[in-house]
PDB file of C-alpha atoms in Angstrom:
ATOM      1  CA  MET A  43     -11.694  -5.258  -0.083  1.00 97.00           C
ATOM      2  CA  ASP A  44     -14.816  -4.658   1.946  1.00 97.00           C
ATOM      3  CA  ALA A  45     -15.894  -4.576   5.572  1.00 98.00           C
ATOM      4  CA  GLN A  46     -19.057  -6.318   6.747  1.00 96.00           C
ATOM      5  CA  LEU A  47     -20.433  -4.179   9.561  1.00 97.00           C
ATOM      6  CA  PRO A  48     -23.572  -4.093  11.724  1.00 96.00           C
ATOM      7  CA  ASP A  49     -23.855  -0.316  11.147  1.00 96.00           C
ATOM      8  CA  VAL A  50     -22.616   1.068   7.830  1.00 95.00           C
ATOM      9  CA  GLU A  51     -23.351   4.674   8.802  1.00 95.00           C
ATOM     10  CA  ALA A  52     -21.148   4.311  11.885  1.00 97.00           C
ATOM     11  CA  GLY A  53     -18.503   2.767   9.634  1.00 98.00           C
ATOM     12  CA  LYS A  54     -18.650   5.794   7.350  1.00 97.00           C
ATOM     13  CA  ARG A  55     -18.036   8.091  10.304  1.00 98.00           C
ATOM     14  CA  PHE A  56     -15.133   6.012  11.647  1.00 98.00           C
ATOM     15  CA  TYR A  57     -13.253   5.446   8.393  1.00 98.00           C
ATOM     16  CA  GLY A  58     -14.186   8.819   6.969  1.00 98.00           C
ATOM     17  CA  GLN A  59     -12.480  10.548   9.876  1.00 98.00           C
ATOM     18  CA  LEU A  60      -9.588   8.079  10.112  1.00 98.00           C
ATOM     19  CA  PHE A  61      -8.605   7.936   6.431  1.00 98.00           C
ATOM     20  CA  GLY A  62     -10.383  10.896   4.853  1.00 98.00           C
ATOM     21  CA  TRP A  63     -12.729   8.678   2.857  1.00 98.00           C
ATOM     22  CA  THR A  64     -15.958   9.864   1.260  1.00 98.00           C
ATOM     23  CA  PHE A  65     -18.766   7.502   0.306  1.00 97.00           C
ATOM     24  CA  GLU A  66     -21.355   6.874  -2.357  1.00 95.00           C
ATOM     25  CA  ASP A  67     -24.182   4.348  -2.508  1.00 88.00           C
ATOM     26  CA  TRP A  68     -23.198   1.421  -4.656  1.00 83.00           C
ATOM     27  CA  PHE A  69     -24.437  -2.024  -5.636  1.00 74.00           C
ATOM     28  CA  GLY A  70     -27.071  -3.455  -3.265  1.00 75.00           C
ATOM     29  CA  SER A  71     -26.322  -2.516   0.345  1.00 80.00           C
ATOM     30  CA  PHE A  72     -22.707  -1.586  -0.395  1.00 89.00           C
ATOM     31  CA  ALA A  73     -21.291   1.881   0.233  1.00 95.00           C
ATOM     32  CA  GLN A  74     -18.240   2.522  -1.920  1.00 96.00           C
ATOM     33  CA  ALA A  75     -15.379   4.298  -0.141  1.00 98.00           C
ATOM     34  CA  LEU A  76     -13.468   6.909  -2.135  1.00 98.00           C
ATOM     35  CA  LYS A  77     -10.125   8.600  -1.520  1.00 98.00           C
ATOM     36  CA  ASP A  78      -9.681  11.745  -3.609  1.00 96.00           C
ATOM     37  CA  GLY A  79     -12.568  10.520  -5.731  1.00 96.00           C
ATOM     38  CA  GLU A  80     -11.024   7.106  -6.461  1.00 97.00           C
ATOM     39  CA  PRO A  81     -12.419   3.775  -5.155  1.00 97.00           C
ATOM     40  CA  VAL A  82     -10.405   2.254  -2.308  1.00 98.00           C
ATOM     41  CA  ALA A  83     -12.803  -0.049  -0.401  1.00 98.00           C
ATOM     42  CA  ALA A  84     -16.444  -0.764   0.357  1.00 97.00           C
ATOM     43  CA  LEU A  85     -18.601  -1.096   3.458  1.00 97.00           C
ATOM     44  CA  VAL A  86     -21.609  -3.413   3.565  1.00 95.00           C
ATOM     45  CA  ARG A  87     -24.235  -4.143   6.200  1.00 94.00           C
ATOM     46  CA  LYS A  88     -24.168  -7.639   7.668  1.00 92.00           C
ATOM     47  CA  VAL A  89     -27.313  -9.522   6.738  1.00 85.00           C
ATOM     48  CA  ASP A  90     -26.957 -11.955   9.637  1.00 83.00           C
ATOM     49  CA  GLY A  91     -25.776 -10.981  13.113  1.00 81.00           C
ATOM     50  CA  ARG A  92     -24.065 -14.343  13.471  1.00 84.00           C
ATOM     51  CA  LEU A  93     -21.610 -13.429  10.706  1.00 85.00           C
ATOM     52  CA  PRO A  94     -18.262 -11.962  11.788  1.00 91.00           C
ATOM     53  CA  THR A  95     -17.555  -8.259  11.653  1.00 95.00           C
ATOM     54  CA  VAL A  96     -14.566  -8.402   9.374  1.00 96.00           C
ATOM     55  CA  TRP A  97     -12.554  -6.989   6.490  1.00 98.00           C
ATOM     56  CA  THR A  98     -12.372  -9.289   3.451  1.00 97.00           C
ATOM     57  CA  VAL A  99      -9.725  -9.084   0.740  1.00 97.00           C
ATOM     58  CA  TYR A 100     -10.607  -9.860  -2.894  1.00 97.00           C
ATOM     59  CA  PHE A 101      -8.154 -11.401  -5.343  1.00 96.00           C
ATOM     60  CA  ALA A 102      -8.653 -10.448  -8.994  1.00 95.00           C
ATOM     61  CA  THR A 103      -9.083 -13.181 -11.583  1.00 96.00           C
ATOM     62  CA  PRO A 104     -10.145 -13.281 -15.237  1.00 96.00           C
ATOM     63  CA  ASP A 105     -12.317 -16.355 -14.513  1.00 97.00           C
ATOM     64  CA  ALA A 106     -13.858 -16.648 -11.040  1.00 98.00           C
ATOM     65  CA  PRO A 107     -15.666 -19.977 -11.649  1.00 97.00           C
ATOM     66  CA  ALA A 108     -12.475 -21.627 -12.925  1.00 97.00           C
ATOM     67  CA  LEU A 109     -10.409 -20.318 -10.008  1.00 97.00           C
ATOM     68  CA  ALA A 110     -13.078 -21.434  -7.525  1.00 98.00           C
ATOM     69  CA  ARG A 111     -12.868 -24.954  -8.971  1.00 97.00           C
ATOM     70  CA  ARG A 112      -9.075 -24.929  -8.618  1.00 97.00           C
ATOM     71  CA  ILE A 113      -9.422 -23.828  -5.000  1.00 98.00           C
ATOM     72  CA  ARG A 114     -11.854 -26.658  -4.273  1.00 97.00           C
ATOM     73  CA  ASP A 115      -9.643 -29.210  -6.032  1.00 97.00           C
ATOM     74  CA  ALA A 116      -6.653 -28.022  -3.964  1.00 97.00           C
ATOM     75  CA  GLY A 117      -8.463 -28.620  -0.665  1.00 97.00           C
ATOM     76  CA  GLY A 118     -10.157 -25.259  -0.138  1.00 98.00           C
ATOM     77  CA  GLN A 119     -13.894 -24.654   0.138  1.00 97.00           C
ATOM     78  CA  ILE A 120     -16.406 -22.603  -1.814  1.00 97.00           C
ATOM     79  CA  VAL A 121     -18.461 -20.677   0.751  1.00 96.00           C
ATOM     80  CA  SER A 122     -20.452 -18.697  -1.822  1.00 95.00           C
ATOM     81  CA  ALA A 123     -20.351 -19.786  -5.463  1.00 97.00           C
ATOM     82  CA  PRO A 124     -19.486 -17.213  -8.132  1.00 98.00           C
ATOM     83  CA  VAL A 125     -22.386 -14.821  -8.799  1.00 97.00           C
ATOM     84  CA  PRO A 126     -22.678 -11.573 -10.783  1.00 95.00           C
ATOM     85  CA  ALA A 127     -22.625  -8.308  -8.824  1.00 91.00           C
ATOM     86  CA  GLY A 128     -24.823  -6.487 -11.302  1.00 88.00           C
ATOM     87  CA  GLU A 129     -22.664  -5.228 -14.154  1.00 92.00           C
ATOM     88  CA  LEU A 130     -19.700  -4.610 -11.857  1.00 92.00           C
ATOM     89  CA  GLY A 131     -18.169  -8.086 -11.940  1.00 95.00           C
ATOM     90  CA  VAL A 132     -18.452 -11.627 -10.634  1.00 97.00           C
ATOM     91  CA  THR A 133     -17.664 -12.470  -7.024  1.00 96.00           C
ATOM     92  CA  ALA A 134     -17.204 -15.589  -4.902  1.00 97.00           C
ATOM     93  CA  LEU A 135     -16.299 -16.284  -1.283  1.00 97.00           C
ATOM     94  CA  VAL A 136     -13.855 -19.125  -0.596  1.00 98.00           C
ATOM     95  CA  THR A 137     -11.440 -20.525   1.980  1.00 98.00           C
ATOM     96  CA  ASP A 138      -8.018 -22.085   1.797  1.00 97.00           C
ATOM     97  CA  PRO A 139      -7.487 -25.624   3.190  1.00 97.00           C
ATOM     98  CA  GLU A 140      -6.944 -24.243   6.716  1.00 95.00           C
ATOM     99  CA  GLY A 141     -10.129 -22.165   6.629  1.00 96.00           C
ATOM    100  CA  ALA A 142      -8.760 -18.656   5.995  1.00 96.00           C
ATOM    101  CA  VAL A 143     -11.520 -16.747   4.160  1.00 97.00           C
ATOM    102  CA  PHE A 144     -10.940 -14.602   1.082  1.00 98.00           C
ATOM    103  CA  ALA A 145     -12.942 -13.515  -1.944  1.00 98.00           C
ATOM    104  CA  LEU A 146     -12.532 -13.609  -5.711  1.00 98.00           C
ATOM    105  CA  TRP A 147     -13.326 -10.762  -8.082  1.00 97.00           C
ATOM    106  CA  GLN A 148     -13.723 -11.110 -11.839  1.00 98.00           C
ATOM    107  CA  PRO A 149     -13.875  -7.464 -12.930  1.00 97.00           C
ATOM    108  CA  GLU A 150     -16.245  -6.067 -15.479  1.00 95.00           C
ATOM    109  CA  GLU A 151     -17.312  -2.435 -14.981  1.00 94.00           C
ATOM    110  CA  HIS A 152     -15.489  -2.175 -11.635  1.00 93.00           C
ATOM    111  CA  PRO A 153     -11.786  -3.013 -12.052  1.00 92.00           C
ATOM    112  CA  GLY A 154     -10.818  -2.803  -8.367  1.00 94.00           C
ATOM    113  CA  PHE A 155      -8.686  -0.296  -6.484  1.00 96.00           C
ATOM    114  CA  GLY A 156      -8.456   3.181  -7.986  1.00 96.00           C
ATOM    115  CA  LYS A 157      -5.692   4.025  -5.494  1.00 96.00           C
ATOM    116  CA  ARG A 158      -3.402   1.922  -3.331  1.00 96.00           C
ATOM    117  CA  HIS A 159      -0.035   2.283  -1.571  1.00 97.00           C
ATOM    118  CA  GLU A 160      -0.947   5.822  -0.511  1.00 97.00           C
ATOM    119  CA  PRO A 161      -1.965   7.006   2.976  1.00 98.00           C
ATOM    120  CA  GLY A 162      -5.508   5.888   3.717  1.00 98.00           C
ATOM    121  CA  THR A 163      -5.532   3.156   1.058  1.00 98.00           C
ATOM    122  CA  PHE A 164      -4.721  -0.539   0.776  1.00 98.00           C
ATOM    123  CA  ALA A 165      -1.024  -1.327   1.218  1.00 98.00           C
ATOM    124  CA  TRP A 166      -0.666  -5.031   2.038  1.00 98.00           C
ATOM    125  CA  THR A 167      -2.508  -8.175   3.132  1.00 97.00           C
ATOM    126  CA  GLU A 168      -0.939 -10.726   5.456  1.00 96.00           C
ATOM    127  CA  LEU A 169      -2.138 -14.306   5.826  1.00 96.00           C
ATOM    128  CA  TYR A 170      -1.777 -15.558   9.388  1.00 93.00           C
ATOM    129  CA  THR A 171      -1.651 -19.350   9.176  1.00 93.00           C
ATOM    130  CA  ARG A 172      -0.631 -22.322  11.320  1.00 90.00           C
ATOM    131  CA  ASP A 173       1.032 -24.185   8.450  1.00 92.00           C
ATOM    132  CA  THR A 174       3.239 -21.847   6.448  1.00 92.00           C
ATOM    133  CA  GLU A 175       4.555 -24.616   4.191  1.00 94.00           C
ATOM    134  CA  ALA A 176       1.034 -25.669   3.229  1.00 95.00           C
ATOM    135  CA  ALA A 177       0.169 -22.016   2.580  1.00 95.00           C
ATOM    136  CA  ASN A 178       3.260 -21.641   0.393  1.00 94.00           C
ATOM    137  CA  ALA A 179       2.174 -24.619  -1.703  1.00 95.00           C
ATOM    138  CA  PHE A 180      -1.501 -23.628  -1.960  1.00 97.00           C
ATOM    139  CA  TYR A 181      -1.098 -19.936  -2.797  1.00 96.00           C
ATOM    140  CA  GLY A 182       2.122 -20.459  -4.738  1.00 95.00           C
ATOM    141  CA  ASP A 183       0.231 -22.682  -7.146  1.00 95.00           C
ATOM    142  CA  LEU A 184      -2.962 -20.596  -7.134  1.00 95.00           C
ATOM    143  CA  PHE A 185      -1.308 -17.222  -7.814  1.00 94.00           C
ATOM    144  CA  HIS A 186       2.038 -18.284  -9.221  1.00 92.00           C
ATOM    145  CA  GLU A 187       2.462 -15.503 -11.791  1.00 91.00           C
ATOM    146  CA  ALA A 188       1.357 -12.752  -9.397  1.00 90.00           C
ATOM    147  CA  LEU A 189       3.736 -13.983  -6.687  1.00 92.00           C
ATOM    148  CA  PHE A 190       6.716 -15.254  -8.682  1.00 90.00           C
ATOM    149  CA  GLY A 191       6.323 -14.155 -12.318  1.00 91.00           C
ATOM    150  CA  PRO A 192       8.837 -11.849 -14.036  1.00 92.00           C
ATOM    151  CA  ASP A 193       6.645  -8.783 -13.377  1.00 91.00           C
ATOM    152  CA  ALA A 194       5.496  -9.837  -9.892  1.00 90.00           C
ATOM    153  CA  ALA A 195       5.142  -7.122  -7.260  1.00 91.00           C
ATOM    154  CA  PRO A 196       3.008  -8.877  -4.635  1.00 91.00           C
ATOM    155  CA  ASP A 197       1.146  -7.103  -1.830  1.00 94.00           C
ATOM    156  CA  PHE A 198       0.684 -10.403  -0.015  1.00 93.00           C
ATOM    157  CA  GLY A 199       2.686 -12.215   2.654  1.00 93.00           C
ATOM    158  CA  ARG A 200       2.169 -14.869   5.279  1.00 92.00           C
ATOM    159  CA  ALA A 201       3.226 -15.415   8.872  1.00 90.00           C
ATOM    160  CA  PRO A 202       2.507 -17.933  11.634  1.00 88.00           C
ATOM    161  CA  VAL A 203      -0.632 -17.180  13.660  1.00 83.00           C
ATOM    162  CA  SER A 204       1.340 -17.292  16.901  1.00 70.00           C
ATOM    163  CA  ASP A 205       3.616 -14.387  15.929  1.00 61.00           C
ATOM    164  CA  VAL A 206       1.029 -11.726  16.760  1.00 63.00           C
ATOM    165  CA  TYR A 207      -2.139 -13.531  17.814  1.00 69.00           C
ATOM    166  CA  PRO A 208      -3.025 -16.106  20.475  1.00 71.00           C
ATOM    167  CA  ALA A 209      -2.478 -19.694  19.380  1.00 69.00           C
ATOM    168  CA  GLU A 210      -6.227 -20.320  19.289  1.00 76.00           C
ATOM    169  CA  MET A 211      -6.785 -17.574  16.696  1.00 80.00           C
ATOM    170  CA  PRO A 212      -8.058 -19.133  13.446  1.00 89.00           C
ATOM    171  CA  PRO A 213      -6.117 -18.632  10.209  1.00 93.00           C
ATOM    172  CA  HIS A 214      -7.137 -15.359   8.565  1.00 95.00           C
ATOM    173  CA  PHE A 215      -6.158 -12.516   6.267  1.00 96.00           C
ATOM    174  CA  LEU A 216      -5.348  -9.120   7.763  1.00 96.00           C
ATOM    175  CA  VAL A 217      -5.665  -6.100   5.473  1.00 98.00           C
ATOM    176  CA  HIS A 218      -3.162  -3.262   5.978  1.00 98.00           C
ATOM    177  CA  PHE A 219      -3.810   0.423   5.315  1.00 98.00           C
ATOM    178  CA  ALA A 220      -0.932   2.779   4.570  1.00 98.00           C
ATOM    179  CA  VAL A 221      -0.338   5.601   7.032  1.00 98.00           C
ATOM    180  CA  GLU A 222       2.352   8.257   7.325  1.00 98.00           C
ATOM    181  CA  ASP A 223       2.709   7.913  11.112  1.00 98.00           C
ATOM    182  CA  VAL A 224       1.592   4.747  12.914  1.00 98.00           C
ATOM    183  CA  THR A 225       1.594   6.327  16.388  1.00 97.00           C
ATOM    184  CA  ALA A 226      -0.541   9.269  15.274  1.00 98.00           C
ATOM    185  CA  ALA A 227      -2.927   6.913  13.468  1.00 98.00           C
ATOM    186  CA  LEU A 228      -3.286   4.803  16.646  1.00 98.00           C
ATOM    187  CA  GLU A 229      -4.294   7.927  18.553  1.00 98.00           C
ATOM    188  CA  ASP A 230      -6.971   8.587  15.932  1.00 98.00           C
ATOM    189  CA  VAL A 231      -8.219   4.988  16.126  1.00 98.00           C
ATOM    190  CA  THR A 232      -8.677   5.152  19.899  1.00 98.00           C
ATOM    191  CA  ARG A 233     -10.194   8.646  19.740  1.00 98.00           C
ATOM    192  CA  LEU A 234     -12.792   7.327  17.289  1.00 98.00           C
ATOM    193  CA  GLY A 235     -13.719   4.404  19.545  1.00 98.00           C
ATOM    194  CA  GLY A 236     -11.450   1.713  18.111  1.00 98.00           C
ATOM    195  CA  ARG A 237      -9.012  -0.458  20.020  1.00 97.00           C
ATOM    196  CA  VAL A 238      -5.335  -1.353  19.744  1.00 97.00           C
ATOM    197  CA  GLN A 239      -4.807  -5.118  19.456  1.00 94.00           C
ATOM    198  CA  ALA A 240      -1.040  -5.109  18.888  1.00 92.00           C
ATOM    199  CA  PRO A 241       1.131  -1.996  19.376  1.00 96.00           C
ATOM    200  CA  PRO A 242       3.670  -1.108  16.671  1.00 96.00           C
ATOM    201  CA  PHE A 243       6.133  -3.827  15.677  1.00 94.00           C
ATOM    202  CA  GLU A 244       8.641  -4.177  12.849  1.00 94.00           C
ATOM    203  CA  THR A 245       8.137  -6.565   9.940  1.00 92.00           C
ATOM    204  CA  SER A 246      10.026  -7.252   6.733  1.00 91.00           C
ATOM    205  CA  TYR A 247       7.546  -4.989   4.914  1.00 93.00           C
ATOM    206  CA  GLY A 248       7.386  -2.069   7.383  1.00 96.00           C
ATOM    207  CA  GLU A 249       6.162  -0.867  10.776  1.00 97.00           C
ATOM    208  CA  VAL A 250       2.763  -2.368  11.648  1.00 97.00           C
ATOM    209  CA  ALA A 251       0.134  -2.005  14.361  1.00 97.00           C
ATOM    210  CA  VAL A 252      -3.038  -4.113  14.568  1.00 96.00           C
ATOM    211  CA  VAL A 253      -6.308  -2.480  15.605  1.00 97.00           C
ATOM    212  CA  THR A 254     -10.070  -2.916  15.521  1.00 97.00           C
ATOM    213  CA  ASP A 255     -12.613  -0.327  14.482  1.00 98.00           C
ATOM    214  CA  ASP A 256     -15.455   0.764  16.775  1.00 98.00           C
ATOM    215  CA  GLN A 257     -17.551  -2.232  15.650  1.00 97.00           C
ATOM    216  CA  GLY A 258     -14.869  -4.898  16.063  1.00 96.00           C
ATOM    217  CA  ALA A 259     -13.450  -5.344  12.553  1.00 97.00           C
ATOM    218  CA  SER A 260      -9.690  -5.932  12.682  1.00 96.00           C
ATOM    219  CA  PHE A 261      -7.199  -4.288  10.347  1.00 98.00           C
ATOM    220  CA  ALA A 262      -3.610  -3.105  10.401  1.00 98.00           C
ATOM    221  CA  LEU A 263      -1.817   0.203   9.963  1.00 98.00           C
ATOM    222  CA  LEU A 264       1.396   0.119   7.939  1.00 98.00           C
ATOM    223  CA  ARG A 265       4.209   2.603   7.425  1.00 98.00           C
ATOM    224  CA  ARG A 266       6.709   1.465   4.814  1.00 94.00           C
TER     225      ARG A 266
END
């Protein structure tokens, strides 16, 4: 996952203090975020101010071009066709049929998360959608083995947009970071200049609060 931000240095300060991340310069304008020396995310400067300030989740695939074609054939869109990210892997930006944006990652030198499901690392992503049945069909076909296979342990759910957000909110993915104490983490978010969008609420996968960072990128805090 990565965050597209107007100011990467400000992002380093915010997330470094919130989650204990350190950073190293990476491919292009990316700054790789590390937790205990292991990769957990990336920050990248927005190249166009009209683009949203947002966290994007990447789904791993052994063949990004083939998966992009399947997404298009199923009614989604290819926003950015698969391209190499140096020697790290191949990436593409796509949408589902309702317009929710996500990315694809075909790993080469960079396999993905070095840590997850620990405080300060990725824990879950939730798709907020207006048509849950259509989402079930689209993603159930696209990622069938990962969601329903014999060894499936998915970090991915979906919920109606209206459950947490205003009805006019577009369909989107919300990345969740694990925390030990949601209330304490909310205090840190506000102290660092972020904002609480939705105070703590209970879900089937844990206690969640939705926040934005000090530049407007939304994410969630999760205690399982």
